[in-house]
Amino acid sequence: MEIFIDTADIEEIRDAAAMGVIDGVTTNPSLVAKTGRPFKDVLVDICEVVDGPISAEVVATDYDGIVTEARSLAAMHENIVVKVPLIAEGLKAVRTLTNEGIRTNVTLCFSVTQGLLAAKAGATYISPFIGRVDDISGSGMEVVEQLVTVYRNYGLGTKVLAASIRHPLHVVQASMIGADVATIPHKVIHQLLKHPLTDIGLERFLADAKKIPNG
Ligand code: G3P
């Protein structure tokens, strides 16, 4: 499974990239707004740090607007993948963009039927939001599982990108199901890394190392 980082914070991206654990980046307007910086400046910085797919979201909701914004984002860098909302106008735009060779990440997916249509429209990635379904007492992971099965059944090439991940168990479950990608917040990447026995073991080794006589 590929690991993307779900953030627009360049320091978080640098930290994860330095560990060598990320294959790409996803952003959304809320994450970019948190940085307090202009969208395109943020994207330029990210493209310098990560050599992999970088999702940048359009804010237009009509076909012409989405296509125009998408072309301009895609022209910024070869690694930009355009994030498009899962609405009818979005799917029309995805078909056009796919025909032009522009990669897309269809976002705000909450059902397998939505995801099936996104794949038919030619989406490069589909982003089922896990945490937001869990938040309303549903099972976000069930949608990921259904998408993986349906795409596999019919050889659809769209990659399942598990999004809205809130904790390490989401990552474990997504990987067991066979999601192609998980996009993970910086905090959760560090949670994946931590184990109390590693910390205790290291502490003991370092204490014992001090007892070794100098040779
Ligand atoms: O970028 C999409 C996404 O991962 C959203 O996550 O935590 O805002 O539901 P969240």
PDB file of C-alpha atoms and ligand atoms in Angstrom:
ATOM      1  CA  MET A   1       0.000   0.000   0.000  1.00  0.00           C
ATOM      2  CA  GLU A   2       1.273   3.457  -0.842  1.00  0.00           C
ATOM      3  CA  ILE A   3       1.329   6.050   1.914  1.00  0.00           C
ATOM      4  CA  PHE A   4       0.452   9.665   1.220  1.00  0.00           C
ATOM      5  CA  ILE A   5       0.489  12.388   3.851  1.00  0.00           C
ATOM      6  CA  ASP A   6      -2.774  14.294   4.277  1.00  0.00           C
ATOM      7  CA  THR A   7      -1.657  17.830   5.042  1.00  0.00           C
ATOM      8  CA  ALA A   8      -0.655  21.143   3.474  1.00  0.00           C
ATOM      9  CA  ASP A   9       1.805  21.937   6.265  1.00  0.00           C
ATOM     10  CA  ILE A  10       5.245  21.988   4.664  1.00  0.00           C
ATOM     11  CA  GLU A  11       7.081  21.221   7.923  1.00  0.00           C
ATOM     12  CA  GLU A  12       4.955  18.110   8.461  1.00  0.00           C
ATOM     13  CA  ILE A  13       5.624  17.074   4.866  1.00  0.00           C
ATOM     14  CA  ARG A  14       9.391  17.646   5.249  1.00  0.00           C
ATOM     15  CA  ASP A  15       9.416  15.566   8.449  1.00  0.00           C
ATOM     16  CA  ALA A  16       7.638  12.585   6.868  1.00  0.00           C
ATOM     17  CA  ALA A  17       9.596  12.859   3.613  1.00  0.00           C
ATOM     18  CA  ALA A  18      12.892  12.828   5.528  1.00  0.00           C
ATOM     19  CA  MET A  19      11.880   9.494   7.107  1.00  0.00           C
ATOM     20  CA  GLY A  20      11.411   8.170   3.571  1.00  0.00           C
ATOM     21  CA  VAL A  21       7.934   6.841   4.279  1.00  0.00           C
ATOM     22  CA  ILE A  22       5.683   8.866   1.985  1.00  0.00           C
ATOM     23  CA  ASP A  23       4.868   8.310  -1.664  1.00  0.00           C
ATOM     24  CA  GLY A  24       2.692  11.387  -2.173  1.00  0.00           C
ATOM     25  CA  VAL A  25       0.629  14.177  -0.619  1.00  0.00           C
ATOM     26  CA  THR A  26      -3.052  15.046  -0.486  1.00  0.00           C
ATOM     27  CA  THR A  27      -4.398  18.478   0.375  1.00  0.00           C
ATOM     28  CA  ASN A  28      -7.849  20.007   0.513  1.00  0.00           C
ATOM     29  CA  PRO A  29      -9.086  23.610   0.908  1.00  0.00           C
ATOM     30  CA  SER A  30      -9.481  23.217   4.682  1.00  0.00           C
ATOM     31  CA  LEU A  31      -5.895  21.984   5.081  1.00  0.00           C
ATOM     32  CA  VAL A  32      -4.549  24.793   2.861  1.00  0.00           C
ATOM     33  CA  ALA A  33      -6.578  27.421   4.781  1.00  0.00           C
ATOM     34  CA  LYS A  34      -4.908  26.250   8.017  1.00  0.00           C
ATOM     35  CA  THR A  35      -1.484  27.223   6.633  1.00  0.00           C
ATOM     36  CA  GLY A  36      -2.604  30.868   6.161  1.00  0.00           C
ATOM     37  CA  ARG A  37      -0.643  30.949   2.873  1.00  0.00           C
ATOM     38  CA  PRO A  38      -1.709  31.357  -0.784  1.00  0.00           C
ATOM     39  CA  PHE A  39      -2.691  28.028  -2.394  1.00  0.00           C
ATOM     40  CA  LYS A  40      -0.191  28.122  -5.257  1.00  0.00           C
ATOM     41  CA  ASP A  41       2.735  29.039  -2.952  1.00  0.00           C
ATOM     42  CA  VAL A  42       1.891  26.024  -0.802  1.00  0.00           C
ATOM     43  CA  LEU A  43       1.802  23.762  -3.866  1.00  0.00           C
ATOM     44  CA  VAL A  44       5.135  25.035  -5.194  1.00  0.00           C
ATOM     45  CA  ASP A  45       6.787  24.221  -1.839  1.00  0.00           C
ATOM     46  CA  ILE A  46       5.237  20.747  -1.672  1.00  0.00           C
ATOM     47  CA  CYS A  47       6.350  19.942  -5.235  1.00  0.00           C
ATOM     48  CA  GLU A  48       9.935  20.797  -4.242  1.00  0.00           C
ATOM     49  CA  VAL A  49       9.884  18.391  -1.285  1.00  0.00           C
ATOM     50  CA  VAL A  50       7.981  15.359  -2.606  1.00  0.00           C
ATOM     51  CA  ASP A  51       8.494  13.601  -5.923  1.00  0.00           C
ATOM     52  CA  GLY A  52       5.164  11.793  -6.108  1.00  0.00           C
ATOM     53  CA  PRO A  53       1.476  12.479  -6.715  1.00  0.00           C
ATOM     54  CA  ILE A  54       0.317  15.706  -5.041  1.00  0.00           C
ATOM     55  CA  SER A  55      -3.438  16.231  -4.883  1.00  0.00           C
ATOM     56  CA  ALA A  56      -4.661  19.818  -5.243  1.00  0.00           C
ATOM     57  CA  GLU A  57      -8.400  20.486  -5.069  1.00  0.00           C
ATOM     58  CA  VAL A  58     -10.528  22.685  -7.316  1.00  0.00           C
ATOM     59  CA  VAL A  59     -13.139  24.942  -5.735  1.00  0.00           C
ATOM     60  CA  ALA A  60     -15.342  25.453  -8.797  1.00  0.00           C
ATOM     61  CA  THR A  61     -18.504  23.347  -8.892  1.00  0.00           C
ATOM     62  CA  ASP A  62     -19.541  23.801 -12.546  1.00  0.00           C
ATOM     63  CA  TYR A  63     -18.033  21.861 -15.465  1.00  0.00           C
ATOM     64  CA  ASP A  64     -16.302  24.813 -17.155  1.00  0.00           C
ATOM     65  CA  GLY A  65     -14.931  26.164 -13.894  1.00  0.00           C
ATOM     66  CA  ILE A  66     -13.625  22.778 -12.756  1.00  0.00           C
ATOM     67  CA  VAL A  67     -11.921  22.087 -16.096  1.00  0.00           C
ATOM     68  CA  THR A  68     -10.325  25.544 -16.239  1.00  0.00           C
ATOM     69  CA  GLU A  69      -9.037  25.334 -12.661  1.00  0.00           C
ATOM     70  CA  ALA A  70      -7.839  21.779 -13.169  1.00  0.00           C
ATOM     71  CA  ARG A  71      -5.856  22.656 -16.300  1.00  0.00           C
ATOM     72  CA  SER A  72      -4.181  25.525 -14.499  1.00  0.00           C
ATOM     73  CA  LEU A  73      -3.276  23.349 -11.464  1.00  0.00           C
ATOM     74  CA  ALA A  74      -2.015  20.508 -13.656  1.00  0.00           C
ATOM     75  CA  ALA A  75       0.144  22.942 -15.641  1.00  0.00           C
ATOM     76  CA  MET A  76       1.994  23.912 -12.445  1.00  0.00           C
ATOM     77  CA  HIS A  77       3.859  20.626 -12.088  1.00  0.00           C
ATOM     78  CA  GLU A  78       3.786  17.135 -13.592  1.00  0.00           C
ATOM     79  CA  ASN A  79       3.113  15.616 -10.150  1.00  0.00           C
ATOM     80  CA  ILE A  80      -0.112  17.526  -9.552  1.00  0.00           C
ATOM     81  CA  VAL A  81      -3.237  15.364  -9.402  1.00  0.00           C
ATOM     82  CA  VAL A  82      -6.441  17.385  -9.541  1.00  0.00           C
ATOM     83  CA  LYS A  83      -8.948  16.727  -6.790  1.00  0.00           C
ATOM     84  CA  VAL A  84     -12.525  16.986  -8.031  1.00  0.00           C
ATOM     85  CA  PRO A  85     -15.715  16.696  -5.941  1.00  0.00           C
ATOM     86  CA  LEU A  86     -18.013  13.736  -6.523  1.00  0.00           C
ATOM     87  CA  ILE A  87     -20.893  15.600  -8.157  1.00  0.00           C
ATOM     88  CA  ALA A  88     -22.335  15.289 -11.675  1.00  0.00           C
ATOM     89  CA  GLU A  89     -20.429  18.326 -12.987  1.00  0.00           C
ATOM     90  CA  GLY A  90     -17.300  16.900 -11.379  1.00  0.00           C
ATOM     91  CA  LEU A  91     -17.640  13.584 -13.199  1.00  0.00           C
ATOM     92  CA  LYS A  92     -18.168  15.352 -16.536  1.00  0.00           C
ATOM     93  CA  ALA A  93     -14.968  17.286 -15.864  1.00  0.00           C
ATOM     94  CA  VAL A  94     -13.123  14.085 -14.866  1.00  0.00           C
ATOM     95  CA  ARG A  95     -14.005  12.505 -18.221  1.00  0.00           C
ATOM     96  CA  THR A  96     -12.623  15.521 -20.101  1.00  0.00           C
ATOM     97  CA  LEU A  97      -9.504  15.778 -17.924  1.00  0.00           C
ATOM     98  CA  THR A  98      -8.805  12.036 -18.219  1.00  0.00           C
ATOM     99  CA  ASN A  99      -9.072  12.300 -22.008  1.00  0.00           C
ATOM    100  CA  GLU A 100      -6.500  15.117 -21.847  1.00  0.00           C
ATOM    101  CA  GLY A 101      -4.121  13.005 -19.744  1.00  0.00           C
ATOM    102  CA  ILE A 102      -4.681  15.001 -16.537  1.00  0.00           C
ATOM    103  CA  ARG A 103      -4.803  12.771 -13.454  1.00  0.00           C
ATOM    104  CA  THR A 104      -7.706  13.171 -11.039  1.00  0.00           C
ATOM    105  CA  ASN A 105      -8.562  12.281  -7.457  1.00  0.00           C
ATOM    106  CA  VAL A 106     -12.322  12.187  -7.012  1.00  0.00           C
ATOM    107  CA  THR A 107     -13.049  13.296  -3.485  1.00  0.00           C
ATOM    108  CA  LEU A 108     -15.908  13.271  -0.982  1.00  0.00           C
ATOM    109  CA  CYS A 109     -16.862   9.675  -1.794  1.00  0.00           C
ATOM    110  CA  PHE A 110     -19.197   8.086   0.743  1.00  0.00           C
ATOM    111  CA  SER A 111     -20.679   5.141  -1.160  1.00  0.00           C
ATOM    112  CA  VAL A 112     -19.694   2.369  -3.538  1.00  0.00           C
ATOM    113  CA  THR A 113     -22.218   3.585  -6.130  1.00  0.00           C
ATOM    114  CA  GLN A 114     -20.515   6.990  -6.207  1.00  0.00           C
ATOM    115  CA  GLY A 115     -17.165   5.278  -6.532  1.00  0.00           C
ATOM    116  CA  LEU A 116     -18.356   3.058  -9.369  1.00  0.00           C
ATOM    117  CA  LEU A 117     -19.409   6.116 -11.385  1.00  0.00           C
ATOM    118  CA  ALA A 118     -16.123   7.891 -10.649  1.00  0.00           C
ATOM    119  CA  ALA A 119     -14.233   4.891 -12.021  1.00  0.00           C
ATOM    120  CA  LYS A 120     -16.414   4.818 -15.149  1.00  0.00           C
ATOM    121  CA  ALA A 121     -15.654   8.520 -15.657  1.00  0.00           C
ATOM    122  CA  GLY A 122     -11.953   7.632 -15.637  1.00  0.00           C
ATOM    123  CA  ALA A 123     -10.806   8.833 -12.201  1.00  0.00           C
ATOM    124  CA  THR A 124      -7.189   8.035 -11.384  1.00  0.00           C
ATOM    125  CA  TYR A 125      -7.975   7.858  -7.645  1.00  0.00           C
ATOM    126  CA  ILE A 126     -11.165   7.605  -5.609  1.00  0.00           C
ATOM    127  CA  SER A 127     -11.118   8.993  -2.066  1.00  0.00           C
ATOM    128  CA  PRO A 128     -13.594   7.287   0.270  1.00  0.00           C
ATOM    129  CA  PHE A 129     -13.733   9.284   3.527  1.00  0.00           C
ATOM    130  CA  ILE A 130     -13.555   6.816   6.392  1.00  0.00           C
ATOM    131  CA  GLY A 131     -13.557   8.971   9.523  1.00  0.00           C
ATOM    132  CA  ARG A 132     -16.458  11.153   8.484  1.00  0.00           C
ATOM    133  CA  VAL A 133     -18.693   8.084   8.050  1.00  0.00           C
ATOM    134  CA  ASP A 134     -17.529   6.683  11.392  1.00  0.00           C
ATOM    135  CA  ASP A 135     -18.376  10.093  12.924  1.00  0.00           C
ATOM    136  CA  ILE A 136     -22.041   9.534  12.103  1.00  0.00           C
ATOM    137  CA  SER A 137     -22.039   5.937  13.382  1.00  0.00           C
ATOM    138  CA  GLY A 138     -21.550   4.293   9.994  1.00  0.00           C
ATOM    139  CA  SER A 139     -18.681   2.105   8.837  1.00  0.00           C
ATOM    140  CA  GLY A 140     -16.348   4.089   6.606  1.00  0.00           C
ATOM    141  CA  MET A 141     -14.183   1.024   6.105  1.00  0.00           C
ATOM    142  CA  GLU A 142     -17.093  -0.892   4.578  1.00  0.00           C
ATOM    143  CA  VAL A 143     -17.086   1.557   1.657  1.00  0.00           C
ATOM    144  CA  VAL A 144     -13.344   0.995   1.145  1.00  0.00           C
ATOM    145  CA  GLU A 145     -13.899  -2.766   1.143  1.00  0.00           C
ATOM    146  CA  GLN A 146     -16.771  -2.547  -1.349  1.00  0.00           C
ATOM    147  CA  LEU A 147     -14.769  -0.318  -3.684  1.00  0.00           C
ATOM    148  CA  VAL A 148     -11.753  -2.645  -3.642  1.00  0.00           C
ATOM    149  CA  THR A 149     -14.028  -5.611  -4.458  1.00  0.00           C
ATOM    150  CA  VAL A 150     -16.037  -3.919  -7.206  1.00  0.00           C
ATOM    151  CA  TYR A 151     -12.993  -2.422  -8.937  1.00  0.00           C
ATOM    152  CA  ARG A 152     -11.259  -5.824  -8.782  1.00  0.00           C
ATOM    153  CA  ASN A 153     -14.362  -7.671 -10.073  1.00  0.00           C
ATOM    154  CA  TYR A 154     -14.428  -5.593 -13.231  1.00  0.00           C
ATOM    155  CA  GLY A 155     -10.768  -4.708 -13.678  1.00  0.00           C
ATOM    156  CA  LEU A 156     -11.420  -0.985 -13.185  1.00  0.00           C
ATOM    157  CA  GLY A 157      -8.113   0.871 -13.025  1.00  0.00           C
ATOM    158  CA  THR A 158      -9.084   3.565 -10.517  1.00  0.00           C
ATOM    159  CA  LYS A 159      -6.979   3.370  -7.356  1.00  0.00           C
ATOM    160  CA  VAL A 160      -8.713   3.272  -3.983  1.00  0.00           C
ATOM    161  CA  LEU A 161      -7.214   5.999  -1.797  1.00  0.00           C
ATOM    162  CA  ALA A 162      -8.426   5.589   1.788  1.00  0.00           C
ATOM    163  CA  ALA A 163      -8.937   9.115   3.172  1.00  0.00           C
ATOM    164  CA  SER A 164     -10.203  10.791   6.329  1.00  0.00           C
ATOM    165  CA  ILE A 165      -8.039   8.448   8.371  1.00  0.00           C
ATOM    166  CA  ARG A 166      -8.153   9.245  12.063  1.00  0.00           C
ATOM    167  CA  HIS A 167      -6.081   6.555  13.809  1.00  0.00           C
ATOM    168  CA  PRO A 168      -3.652   3.656  13.239  1.00  0.00           C
ATOM    169  CA  LEU A 169      -6.394   1.007  13.149  1.00  0.00           C
ATOM    170  CA  HIS A 170      -7.833   2.684  10.049  1.00  0.00           C
ATOM    171  CA  VAL A 171      -4.435   2.203   8.378  1.00  0.00           C
ATOM    172  CA  VAL A 172      -4.223  -1.456   9.416  1.00  0.00           C
ATOM    173  CA  GLN A 173      -7.751  -2.183   8.181  1.00  0.00           C
ATOM    174  CA  ALA A 174      -7.267  -0.327   4.889  1.00  0.00           C
ATOM    175  CA  SER A 175      -4.087  -2.285   4.192  1.00  0.00           C
ATOM    176  CA  MET A 176      -5.710  -5.634   5.097  1.00  0.00           C
ATOM    177  CA  ILE A 177      -8.562  -4.864   2.704  1.00  0.00           C
ATOM    178  CA  GLY A 178      -6.107  -4.005  -0.056  1.00  0.00           C
ATOM    179  CA  ALA A 179      -6.621  -0.264  -0.514  1.00  0.00           C
ATOM    180  CA  ASP A 180      -4.058   1.006  -3.031  1.00  0.00           C
ATOM    181  CA  VAL A 181      -3.207   4.100  -0.994  1.00  0.00           C
ATOM    182  CA  ALA A 182      -3.865   5.478   2.476  1.00  0.00           C
ATOM    183  CA  THR A 183      -3.546   9.206   2.991  1.00  0.00           C
ATOM    184  CA  ILE A 184      -2.581   9.744   6.594  1.00  0.00           C
ATOM    185  CA  PRO A 185      -2.334  12.850   8.809  1.00  0.00           C
ATOM    186  CA  HIS A 186       1.145  13.622  10.181  1.00  0.00           C
ATOM    187  CA  LYS A 187       0.078  12.834  13.749  1.00  0.00           C
ATOM    188  CA  VAL A 188      -1.148   9.366  12.743  1.00  0.00           C
ATOM    189  CA  ILE A 189       2.071   8.625  10.820  1.00  0.00           C
ATOM    190  CA  HIS A 190       3.931   9.184  14.097  1.00  0.00           C
ATOM    191  CA  GLN A 191       1.395   7.039  15.969  1.00  0.00           C
ATOM    192  CA  LEU A 192       2.161   4.202  13.523  1.00  0.00           C
ATOM    193  CA  LEU A 193       5.805   4.482  14.467  1.00  0.00           C
ATOM    194  CA  LYS A 194       5.484   4.463  18.246  1.00  0.00           C
ATOM    195  CA  HIS A 195       5.659   1.403  20.487  1.00  0.00           C
ATOM    196  CA  PRO A 196       6.232   1.569  24.254  1.00  0.00           C
ATOM    197  CA  LEU A 197       8.477  -1.507  24.174  1.00  0.00           C
ATOM    198  CA  THR A 198      10.746   0.236  21.662  1.00  0.00           C
ATOM    199  CA  ASP A 199      11.101   3.201  24.025  1.00  0.00           C
ATOM    200  CA  ILE A 200      11.673   0.990  27.092  1.00  0.00           C
ATOM    201  CA  GLY A 201      14.124  -1.228  25.208  1.00  0.00           C
ATOM    202  CA  LEU A 202      16.096   1.736  23.929  1.00  0.00           C
ATOM    203  CA  GLU A 203      16.244   3.281  27.388  1.00  0.00           C
ATOM    204  CA  ARG A 204      17.670   0.017  28.795  1.00  0.00           C
ATOM    205  CA  PHE A 205      20.232  -0.382  26.018  1.00  0.00           C
ATOM    206  CA  LEU A 206      21.437   3.178  26.512  1.00  0.00           C
ATOM    207  CA  ALA A 207      21.667   2.719  30.310  1.00  0.00           C
ATOM    208  CA  ASP A 208      23.590  -0.557  29.869  1.00  0.00           C
ATOM    209  CA  ALA A 209      25.848   0.997  27.251  1.00  0.00           C
ATOM    210  CA  LYS A 210      27.100   3.386  29.941  1.00  0.00           C
ATOM    211  CA  LYS A 211      28.200   0.373  32.048  1.00  0.00           C
ATOM    212  CA  ILE A 212      30.482  -0.958  29.306  1.00  0.00           C
ATOM    213  CA  PRO A 213      34.104  -0.290  30.294  1.00  0.00           C
ATOM    214  CA  ASN A 214      36.179   1.767  27.904  1.00  0.00           C
ATOM    215  CA  GLY A 215      38.553  -0.459  25.944  1.00  0.00           C
TER     216      GLY A 215
HETATM  217  O1  G3P B   1      -8.397  15.187   2.330  1.00  0.00           O
HETATM  218  C1  G3P B   1      -9.517  14.447   2.656  1.00  0.00           C
HETATM  219  C2  G3P B   1      -9.491  13.977   4.043  1.00  0.00           C
HETATM  220  O2  G3P B   1      -8.582  13.013   4.308  1.00  0.00           O
HETATM  221  C3  G3P B   1     -10.330  14.593   5.068  1.00  0.00           C
HETATM  222  O3  G3P B   1     -10.097  14.134   6.371  1.00  0.00           O
HETATM  223  O4  G3P B   1     -10.241  14.232   8.807  1.00  0.00           O
HETATM  224  O5  G3P B   1     -11.128  16.146   7.454  1.00  0.00           O
HETATM  225  O6  G3P B   1     -12.332  13.971   7.509  1.00  0.00           O
HETATM  226  P1  G3P B   1     -11.011  14.647   7.594  1.00  0.00           P
END
